[in-house]
Tab-separated table of C-alpha atoms in Angstrom:
chain	number	residue	atom	x	y	z
A	248	MET	CA	-46.340	-1.110	-43.477
A	249	LYS	CA	-43.894	1.801	-43.104
A	250	LYS	CA	-45.259	2.597	-39.631
A	251	THR	CA	-44.837	-1.030	-38.568
A	252	LEU	CA	-41.279	-1.069	-39.925
A	253	LYS	CA	-40.392	2.162	-38.105
A	254	LYS	CA	-41.901	0.833	-34.896
A	255	THR	CA	-39.956	-2.407	-35.214
A	256	CYS	CA	-36.695	-0.521	-35.871
A	257	PHE	CA	-37.387	1.735	-32.891
A	258	ILE	CA	-37.937	-1.274	-30.629
A	259	ILE	CA	-34.763	-2.989	-31.873
A	260	LEU	CA	-32.674	0.164	-31.393
A	261	SER	CA	-34.158	0.705	-27.936
A	262	LEU	CA	-33.393	-2.853	-26.879
A	263	ALA	CA	-29.862	-2.553	-28.291
A	264	SER	CA	-29.350	0.694	-26.356
A	265	ILE	CA	-30.623	-0.869	-23.135
A	266	ALA	CA	-28.396	-3.920	-23.653
A	267	SER	CA	-25.372	-1.692	-24.343
A	268	PHE	CA	-26.120	0.397	-21.270
A	269	ALA	CA	-26.436	-2.770	-19.169
A	270	VAL	CA	-23.081	-4.053	-20.426
A	271	VAL	CA	-21.348	-0.731	-19.682
A	272	PHE	CA	-23.090	-0.435	-16.311
A	273	THR	CA	-22.034	-3.977	-15.342
A	274	PHE	CA	-18.454	-3.325	-16.466
A	275	LEU	CA	-18.271	-0.143	-14.407
A	276	PHE	CA	-19.516	-1.823	-11.259
A	277	LYS	CA	-17.181	-4.769	-11.707
A	278	ASN	CA	-14.063	-2.850	-12.663
A	279	VAL	CA	-14.361	0.868	-11.931
A	280	ILE	CA	-16.976	1.818	-9.357
A	281	CYS	CA	-16.487	0.696	-5.769
A	282	LEU	CA	-19.378	0.950	-3.311
A	283	ASN	CA	-17.833	-1.195	-0.574
A	284	GLY	CA	-16.130	1.725	1.126
A	285	LEU	CA	-19.212	3.920	1.489
A	286	LYS	CA	-20.771	2.138	4.442
A	287	SER	CA	-19.456	2.912	7.931
A	288	TYR	CA	-19.803	0.448	10.787
A	289	LYS	CA	-19.227	0.119	14.515
A	290	ILE	CA	-15.876	-1.452	15.396
A	291	ASN	CA	-16.253	-4.142	18.023
A	292	LYS	CA	-13.376	-3.596	20.469
A	293	THR	CA	-13.558	-7.187	21.678
A	294	GLU	CA	-12.804	-8.424	18.147
A	295	ILE	CA	-9.555	-6.474	17.768
A	296	PRO	CA	-6.855	-9.172	17.385
A	297	SER	CA	-4.161	-9.420	20.032
A	298	TRP	CA	-1.444	-8.881	17.408
A	299	ILE	CA	-2.900	-5.464	16.563
A	300	LYS	CA	-2.952	-4.478	20.247
A	301	LYS	CA	0.648	-5.619	20.677
A	302	LYS	CA	1.745	-3.727	17.585
A	303	VAL	CA	0.043	-0.527	18.763
A	304	ASN	CA	1.681	-0.846	22.189
A	305	LYS	CA	5.051	-1.315	20.503
A	306	GLU	CA	4.578	1.744	18.280
A	307	LEU	CA	3.552	3.947	21.215
A	308	GLU	CA	5.921	2.679	23.903
A	309	GLN	CA	8.329	5.583	23.346
A	310	PHE	CA	5.619	8.192	23.906
A	311	GLU	CA	4.211	8.244	27.423
A	312	GLN	CA	2.954	11.815	27.101
A	313	ILE	CA	2.657	14.186	24.152
A	314	ASP	CA	2.858	17.928	24.693
A	315	LYS	CA	0.472	20.241	22.823
A	316	SER	CA	3.130	22.913	22.374
A	317	THR	CA	5.138	20.704	20.006
A	318	PHE	CA	2.659	20.997	17.130
A	319	GLY	CA	2.593	24.757	16.595
A	320	ALA	CA	5.915	24.971	14.749
A	321	PHE	CA	4.790	22.473	12.137
A	322	ASP	CA	1.782	24.414	10.827
A	323	LYS	CA	3.995	27.241	9.612
A	324	LEU	CA	6.397	24.800	7.929
A	325	ILE	CA	3.494	23.058	6.228
A	326	LEU	CA	1.669	26.174	5.048
A	327	GLU	CA	4.877	27.746	3.745
A	328	ASN	CA	5.672	24.426	2.016
A	329	LYS	CA	9.125	24.252	3.565
A	330	VAL	CA	8.677	20.509	4.052
A	331	GLN	CA	6.756	18.748	1.288
A	332	HIS	CA	4.240	15.913	1.775
A	333	LEU	CA	3.697	16.793	5.427
A	334	ALA	CA	0.225	17.157	6.961
A	335	HIS	CA	-1.116	17.977	10.421
A	336	PHE	CA	-4.349	16.136	11.219
A	337	LYS	CA	-6.594	17.089	14.115
A	338	ILE	CA	-9.359	15.045	15.692
A	339	SER	CA	-11.694	17.052	17.900
A	340	LYS	CA	-15.240	16.273	19.023
A	341	ASN	CA	-15.087	13.225	16.762
A	342	LYS	CA	-14.449	15.310	13.630
A	343	VAL	CA	-11.292	15.362	11.562
A	344	SER	CA	-9.592	18.383	10.003
A	345	GLY	CA	-6.148	19.011	8.637
A	346	VAL	CA	-3.434	21.547	7.933
A	347	ILE	CA	-1.735	21.089	4.569
A	348	LYS	CA	-0.406	23.351	1.825
A	349	ASN	CA	-1.821	21.459	-1.151
A	350	LYS	CA	-4.586	18.919	-0.670
A	351	SER	CA	-3.028	15.991	-2.488
A	352	SER	CA	-4.917	12.827	-3.364
A	353	ARG	CA	-3.127	10.991	-0.561
A	354	TYR	CA	-4.282	13.591	1.940
A	355	LYS	CA	-7.876	13.338	0.694
A	356	LYS	CA	-7.851	9.536	0.805
A	357	LEU	CA	-6.528	9.508	4.357
A	358	LYS	CA	-8.968	12.140	5.576
A	359	ALA	CA	-11.898	10.267	4.008
A	360	ALA	CA	-10.832	6.994	5.644
A	361	LEU	CA	-10.566	8.702	9.035
A	362	GLY	CA	-13.924	10.390	8.519
A	363	LYS	CA	-15.573	7.056	7.794
A	364	ILE	CA	-14.246	5.540	11.030
A	365	LEU	CA	-15.364	8.581	13.033
A	366	GLU	CA	-18.919	8.384	11.656
A	367	THR	CA	-19.800	5.480	13.934
A	368	ASN	CA	-16.847	5.221	16.336
A	369	LYS	CA	-15.768	7.647	19.025
A	370	LEU	CA	-12.123	8.679	19.362
A	371	GLY	CA	-10.410	10.942	21.864
A	372	ASP	CA	-9.118	14.346	20.769
A	373	SER	CA	-5.612	14.372	19.327
A	374	ASP	CA	-3.210	15.875	16.799
A	375	PHE	CA	-0.783	13.973	14.633
A	376	ILE	CA	1.793	14.856	12.009
A	377	ILE	CA	2.042	12.450	9.084
A	378	TYR	CA	4.405	12.169	6.148
A	379	LEU	CA	2.248	11.359	3.123
A	380	TRP	CA	4.876	10.085	0.702
A	381	ASP	CA	6.335	6.576	0.337
A	382	GLY	CA	8.738	6.421	3.268
A	383	VAL	CA	10.940	8.425	5.611
A	384	HIS	CA	14.255	6.571	5.299
A	385	TYR	CA	14.757	5.164	1.777
A	386	GLY	CA	17.338	2.734	3.103
A	387	GLN	CA	19.240	5.299	5.175
A	388	LYS	CA	20.194	4.909	8.847
A	389	ASN	CA	18.752	8.333	9.603
A	390	SER	CA	15.627	9.897	8.149
A	391	PHE	CA	16.039	12.646	5.580
A	392	LEU	CA	12.865	14.169	7.047
A	393	LEU	CA	14.435	14.738	10.466
A	394	LYS	CA	17.489	16.212	8.746
A	395	GLU	CA	15.193	18.714	7.033
A	396	PHE	CA	13.666	19.617	10.404
A	397	LYS	CA	17.113	20.179	11.872
A	398	ASN	CA	18.119	22.390	8.969
A	399	LEU	CA	14.996	24.482	9.603
A	400	GLY	CA	15.996	25.036	13.215
A	401	ILE	CA	13.636	22.544	14.876
A	402	ASP	CA	14.855	20.795	18.008
A	403	ILE	CA	14.420	17.094	17.155
A	404	ARG	CA	14.393	16.163	20.836
A	405	LYS	CA	11.145	18.077	21.330
A	406	ILE	CA	9.135	17.130	18.262
A	407	PRO	CA	6.026	14.933	18.505
A	408	PRO	CA	6.061	11.482	16.901
A	409	ILE	CA	5.758	11.470	13.109
A	410	PHE	CA	3.303	9.056	11.524
A	411	ALA	CA	4.717	7.297	8.449
A	412	PHE	CA	3.689	4.609	5.974
A	413	THR	CA	7.084	2.867	6.000
A	414	VAL	CA	10.283	3.079	8.026
A	415	ASN	CA	13.691	1.421	8.139
A	416	LYS	CA	13.385	-0.862	11.160
A	417	LYS	CA	17.171	-0.709	11.697
A	418	ALA	CA	17.353	3.088	11.520
A	419	GLU	CA	18.932	4.945	14.428
A	420	ASP	CA	15.929	7.291	14.609
A	421	ARG	CA	13.227	4.618	14.208
A	422	LYS	CA	11.801	5.575	17.634
A	423	ASN	CA	10.685	8.960	16.258
A	424	PHE	CA	8.096	7.376	13.964
A	425	ILE	CA	4.757	5.600	14.310
A	426	LEU	CA	3.649	3.273	11.529
A	427	PHE	CA	0.296	3.985	9.889
A	428	PRO	CA	-1.471	2.153	7.014
A	429	ASP	CA	-0.762	3.809	3.663
A	430	SER	CA	-3.384	6.037	2.058
A	431	LEU	CA	-3.504	4.044	-1.203
A	432	THR	CA	-4.520	0.801	0.505
A	433	ILE	CA	-7.136	2.402	2.775
A	434	ASP	CA	-8.668	4.376	-0.098
A	435	ILE	CA	-12.484	4.181	0.096
A	436	SER	CA	-13.316	6.528	-2.779
A	437	LEU	CA	-15.941	5.559	-5.351
A	438	PHE	CA	-13.457	5.148	-8.207
A	439	ASN	CA	-10.491	3.725	-6.313
A	440	LYS	CA	-8.360	1.162	-8.142
A	441	LEU	CA	-5.975	0.066	-5.408
A	442	GLY	CA	-8.045	0.399	-2.248
A	443	TRP	CA	-8.084	-2.869	-0.336
A	444	VAL	CA	-11.777	-2.457	0.477
A	445	CYS	CA	-12.591	-3.349	-3.155
A	446	LEU	CA	-9.428	-5.055	-4.321
A	447	ASN	CA	-9.717	-7.909	-1.822
A	448	THR	CA	-13.110	-8.836	-3.295
A	449	LYS	CA	-11.771	-8.775	-6.862
A	450	ILE	CA	-8.788	-10.943	-5.925
A	451	SER	CA	-11.003	-13.373	-4.026
A	452	ASN	CA	-13.293	-13.747	-7.050
A	453	ALA	CA	-10.321	-14.212	-9.372
A	454	ASN	CA	-8.828	-16.844	-7.036
A	455	SER	CA	-11.889	-19.039	-7.476
A	456	LYS	CA	-11.219	-19.154	-11.222
A	457	SER	CA	-7.452	-19.692	-11.035
A	458	LYS	CA	-6.589	-22.924	-9.264
A	459	TRP	CA	-2.990	-23.783	-8.360
A	460	GLU	CA	-2.722	-26.658	-10.849
A	461	SER	CA	-3.795	-24.445	-13.749
A	462	LYS	CA	-1.355	-21.613	-12.985
A	463	LYS	CA	1.701	-21.001	-15.156
A	464	ASP	CA	4.869	-22.389	-13.580
A	465	ILE	CA	6.911	-19.184	-13.867
A	466	ALA	CA	7.774	-16.174	-11.674
A	467	PHE	CA	5.890	-13.057	-12.763
A	468	TRP	CA	6.246	-9.322	-12.132
A	469	ARG	CA	5.212	-6.030	-13.744
A	470	GLY	CA	5.852	-2.574	-12.343
A	471	GLY	CA	7.571	0.749	-12.637
A	472	ASP	CA	11.216	1.680	-12.567
A	473	ALA	CA	11.480	3.181	-9.071
A	474	PHE	CA	12.681	6.758	-8.622
A	475	SER	CA	14.978	5.621	-5.838
A	476	HIS	CA	18.626	4.814	-6.551
A	477	ARG	CA	19.271	2.869	-3.351
A	478	ASP	CA	21.471	-0.208	-3.399
A	479	TYR	CA	18.590	-2.564	-2.711
A	480	ASN	CA	16.409	-1.293	-5.560
A	481	LYS	CA	17.021	-4.334	-7.722
A	482	ARG	CA	14.140	-4.148	-10.182
A	483	ASN	CA	16.532	-3.526	-13.060
A	484	PHE	CA	18.545	-6.572	-12.036
A	485	ALA	CA	15.372	-8.685	-12.027
A	486	VAL	CA	14.576	-7.510	-15.561
A	487	GLU	CA	18.052	-8.598	-16.682
A	488	LEU	CA	17.584	-12.003	-15.043
A	489	SER	CA	14.303	-12.400	-16.901
A	490	ARG	CA	16.052	-11.952	-20.232
A	491	LYS	CA	18.724	-14.428	-19.203
A	492	TYR	CA	16.279	-17.038	-17.854
A	493	PRO	CA	13.037	-16.546	-19.834
A	494	LYS	CA	11.708	-19.980	-18.848
A	495	LEU	CA	11.946	-19.120	-15.162
A	496	LEU	CA	10.938	-15.446	-15.024
A	497	ASP	CA	8.639	-13.050	-16.822
A	498	VAL	CA	9.717	-9.659	-15.450
A	499	LYS	CA	9.123	-6.385	-17.288
A	500	PHE	CA	8.606	-2.695	-16.651
A	501	THR	CA	5.319	-1.006	-17.521
A	502	LEU	CA	4.759	2.391	-19.100
A	503	THR	CA	2.322	4.895	-17.581
A	504	LEU	CA	0.978	8.194	-18.865
A	505	LYS	CA	2.061	9.943	-15.669
A	506	ASP	CA	5.787	9.405	-16.224
A	507	SER	CA	7.872	12.568	-16.070
A	508	LYS	CA	10.275	13.249	-18.909
A	509	SER	CA	13.347	11.948	-17.109
A	510	PHE	CA	11.412	8.932	-15.842
A	511	PHE	CA	10.135	8.225	-19.370
A	512	GLU	CA	13.638	8.544	-20.804
A	513	ARG	CA	14.938	6.020	-18.267
A	514	LYS	CA	12.251	3.559	-19.315
A	515	LEU	CA	13.090	4.084	-22.988
A	516	LYS	CA	16.687	3.274	-22.139
A	517	TYR	CA	15.633	-0.051	-20.655
A	518	ALA	CA	13.302	-0.651	-23.609
A	519	TYR	CA	16.162	-0.310	-26.082
A	520	LYS	CA	18.594	-2.207	-23.900
A	521	PHE	CA	16.423	-5.081	-22.752
A	522	PHE	CA	13.242	-4.849	-24.873
A	523	SER	CA	11.463	-5.248	-21.554
A	524	ILE	CA	8.662	-2.699	-21.581
A	525	ASP	CA	5.167	-4.164	-21.396
A	526	PRO	CA	1.629	-2.791	-20.983
A	527	TRP	CA	-0.078	-2.640	-17.612
A	528	VAL	CA	-1.341	-6.054	-16.481
A	529	SER	CA	-4.576	-6.725	-14.599
A	530	PHE	CA	-4.596	-8.412	-11.205
A	531	THR	CA	-6.414	-11.396	-12.688
A	532	LYS	CA	-3.575	-11.806	-15.202
A	533	TYR	CA	-1.059	-11.686	-12.361
A	534	ILE	CA	-2.579	-14.537	-10.413
A	535	GLU	CA	-2.531	-16.862	-13.399
A	536	HIS	CA	1.082	-17.507	-12.337
A	537	LYS	CA	2.251	-19.770	-9.504
A	538	MET	CA	5.050	-17.424	-8.429
A	539	LEU	CA	4.640	-13.685	-7.882
A	540	LEU	CA	7.709	-11.571	-7.238
A	541	ASP	CA	7.464	-8.814	-4.650
A	542	LEU	CA	10.193	-6.318	-5.563
A	543	GLU	CA	10.617	-3.146	-3.557
A	544	GLY	CA	10.981	0.178	-5.330
A	545	ASN	CA	11.142	3.399	-3.357
A	546	THR	CA	10.006	1.369	-0.360
A	547	VAL	CA	7.675	-1.550	0.454
A	548	SER	CA	5.455	-2.363	-2.525
A	549	TYR	CA	2.135	-1.419	-0.965
A	550	PRO	CA	-0.665	-2.106	-1.721
A	551	ALA	CA	0.717	-4.924	-3.908
A	552	ILE	CA	2.114	-6.895	-0.975
A	553	TYR	CA	-1.393	-7.380	0.449
A	554	TRP	CA	-3.116	-8.679	-2.672
A	555	LYS	CA	-0.135	-10.835	-3.665
A	556	LEU	CA	-0.221	-12.600	-0.303
A	557	PHE	CA	-3.954	-13.100	-0.898
A	558	SER	CA	-3.593	-14.321	-4.477
A	559	ASN	CA	-3.303	-18.058	-3.812
A	560	SER	CA	0.032	-17.870	-5.633
A	561	VAL	CA	3.310	-18.216	-3.752
A	562	VAL	CA	5.070	-14.885	-3.171
A	563	LEU	CA	8.828	-14.630	-3.608
A	564	LYS	CA	9.434	-11.613	-1.410
A	565	GLN	CA	12.564	-9.518	-1.421
A	566	VAL	CA	13.621	-9.150	2.231
A	567	THR	CA	14.838	-5.701	3.302
A	568	ASN	CA	14.799	-3.577	6.445
A	569	ASN	CA	11.771	-1.648	5.207
A	570	GLU	CA	8.781	-2.045	7.481
A	571	ILE	CA	5.051	-1.338	7.249
A	572	TRP	CA	2.531	-1.599	10.067
A	573	ALA	CA	1.820	-5.293	9.372
A	574	SER	CA	5.334	-6.466	8.465
A	575	ASP	CA	5.788	-8.360	11.728
A	576	GLN	CA	3.006	-10.731	10.668
A	577	PHE	CA	4.599	-11.831	7.391
A	578	ILE	CA	6.671	-14.902	8.281
A	579	PRO	CA	9.216	-16.323	5.791
A	580	TRP	CA	8.644	-19.909	4.657
A	581	LEU	CA	5.182	-19.785	6.232
A	582	HIS	CA	3.573	-16.946	4.249
A	583	PHE	CA	6.193	-16.353	1.543
A	584	VAL	CA	9.493	-17.591	0.130
A	585	PRO	CA	12.241	-15.141	1.188
A	586	VAL	CA	14.670	-13.740	-1.375
A	587	LYS	CA	17.851	-11.895	-0.461
A	588	GLU	CA	17.917	-8.127	-0.766
A	589	ASP	CA	20.364	-8.268	-3.694
A	590	LEU	CA	18.263	-10.980	-5.447
A	591	LYS	CA	21.385	-13.113	-5.900
A	592	ASP	CA	19.445	-16.189	-4.767
A	593	LEU	CA	16.310	-15.499	-6.843
A	594	ILE	CA	16.975	-18.195	-9.437
A	595	GLU	CA	17.730	-20.674	-6.659
A	596	LYS	CA	14.415	-19.871	-4.927
A	597	ILE	CA	12.441	-20.147	-8.180
A	598	ASN	CA	13.945	-23.577	-8.768
A	599	TRP	CA	13.103	-24.527	-5.186
A	600	VAL	CA	9.434	-23.717	-5.813
A	601	LYS	CA	9.434	-25.727	-9.025
A	602	GLU	CA	11.020	-28.707	-7.251
A	603	HIS	CA	8.754	-28.487	-4.188
A	604	ASP	CA	5.387	-27.846	-5.770
A	605	ALA	CA	3.305	-29.278	-2.902
A	606	HIS	CA	5.193	-27.268	-0.282
A	607	ALA	CA	4.901	-24.080	-2.343
A	608	LYS	CA	1.181	-24.694	-2.768
A	609	GLN	CA	0.858	-25.016	1.020
A	610	ILE	CA	2.717	-21.718	1.576
A	611	ALA	CA	0.318	-20.010	-0.834
A	612	ALA	CA	-2.698	-21.536	0.928
A	613	THR	CA	-1.386	-20.586	4.384
A	614	SER	CA	-0.792	-17.017	3.252
A	615	ASP	CA	-4.246	-16.802	1.723
A	616	ASP	CA	-5.851	-18.102	4.933
A	617	PHE	CA	-3.781	-15.717	7.072
A	618	MET	CA	-4.885	-12.725	5.008
A	619	LYS	CA	-8.551	-13.724	5.280
A	620	LYS	CA	-8.314	-13.933	9.064
A	621	ASN	CA	-5.962	-11.047	9.839
A	622	LEU	CA	-5.651	-8.449	7.078
A	623	MET	CA	-9.030	-7.720	5.596
A	624	PRO	CA	-10.223	-4.071	5.368
A	625	LYS	CA	-11.817	-4.292	8.834
A	626	HIS	CA	-8.407	-5.070	10.346
A	627	PHE	CA	-6.952	-1.901	8.834
A	628	ASP	CA	-9.807	0.032	10.457
A	629	MET	CA	-9.221	-1.765	13.746
A	630	TYR	CA	-5.545	-0.845	13.738
A	631	ILE	CA	-6.246	2.807	12.913
A	632	TYR	CA	-8.989	3.015	15.532
A	633	HIS	CA	-6.984	1.323	18.293
A	634	LEU	CA	-3.820	3.263	17.459
A	635	LEU	CA	-5.528	6.673	17.511
A	636	ASN	CA	-7.568	5.785	20.583
A	637	GLU	CA	-4.475	4.796	22.584
A	638	TYR	CA	-2.512	7.699	21.108
A	639	SER	CA	-5.159	10.208	22.243
A	640	LYS	CA	-4.749	9.053	25.848
A	641	ARG	CA	-1.225	10.470	25.829
A	642	PHE	CA	-2.408	14.028	25.158
A	643	ASN	CA	-2.620	16.861	27.656
A	644	HIS	CA	-4.698	19.198	25.509
A	645	LYS	CA	-7.688	19.479	23.205
A	646	PRO	CA	-6.794	20.526	19.636
A	647	LYS	CA	-8.520	23.479	18.023
A	648	MET	CA	-10.389	22.580	14.856
A	649	ASN	CA	-9.636	24.445	11.626
A	650	LYS	CA	-12.493	26.507	10.288
């Protein structure tokens, strides 16, 4: 009897353990582990959209030929950490290497994404300098990065183009930069949270469960208090509007464990002043709302702009001069509802959506369809491949690989 009881208990505990393991395993694969980015594939050149080719031509039109001698001065600056967040990538014999002082997560993500493309696609040899942080202008007419170069004795007229994630399209020195997809969005690592290669699938699945008619008729936003103090950083203003018009907006800051002391203190100030601090919100929670605000912080809100335009909710996008590689494709009133830089017309635009529900629904559907056809992970790869392929044709040397 005792043996039978022990055996029964053992079986029950074993089954419970297996069930628990299955639940955890399923949760990890649905929410934490991402296998989509592990597989490389051959890019079909004939499938590269014409808009990508035009954009690449536009980015490279200032650079007919690139001189090998212009890269040497940068390695010393990078290794001595005189200019932060700068990296020198080299592609040689279809392998990628880099020169950087500290191998940040952004550097690793970018190198991995390049490595994946090079596994099955051939690119010409080239070097490129890239700034790995948010942007190179932060609303200014001239880049602070070029000012740093000047202060270090570098002749700006002779430097190679600088790759950047965002630029000010109205900047006087815009021609010095080439737009490149940001490292967070092109992240292909196993445990990535924001990489588009996995996020697009999660958003697509969530869309099927959140139909337009069932969404909450309110404008929604969660995010951090940006480090930038530029005039057009209006997130604080949006939080104030939310307290004033709670039936129209639900806008709050979120706390993160990575906040620095001064950053944390700023958020506490807003917590006491506005009682507007809220926990982090999942993407599925976001798209339960008809209206999603896209508010810029230090620069364009990547990768959020991509998944919001793919959310089957209508995006109320703050319009600024900040530009990412795909900005030209986002058309106001077709893919999003434009909001002025100072957000002074935000309430008016929210009311417009509420009064024109069918039109707003169509904008959301058009945006969703556009994203499916033009800005899936393969299109990011196509842009990177075509850009670097055309860029390499402007070189008069073969870069030496780092050991």
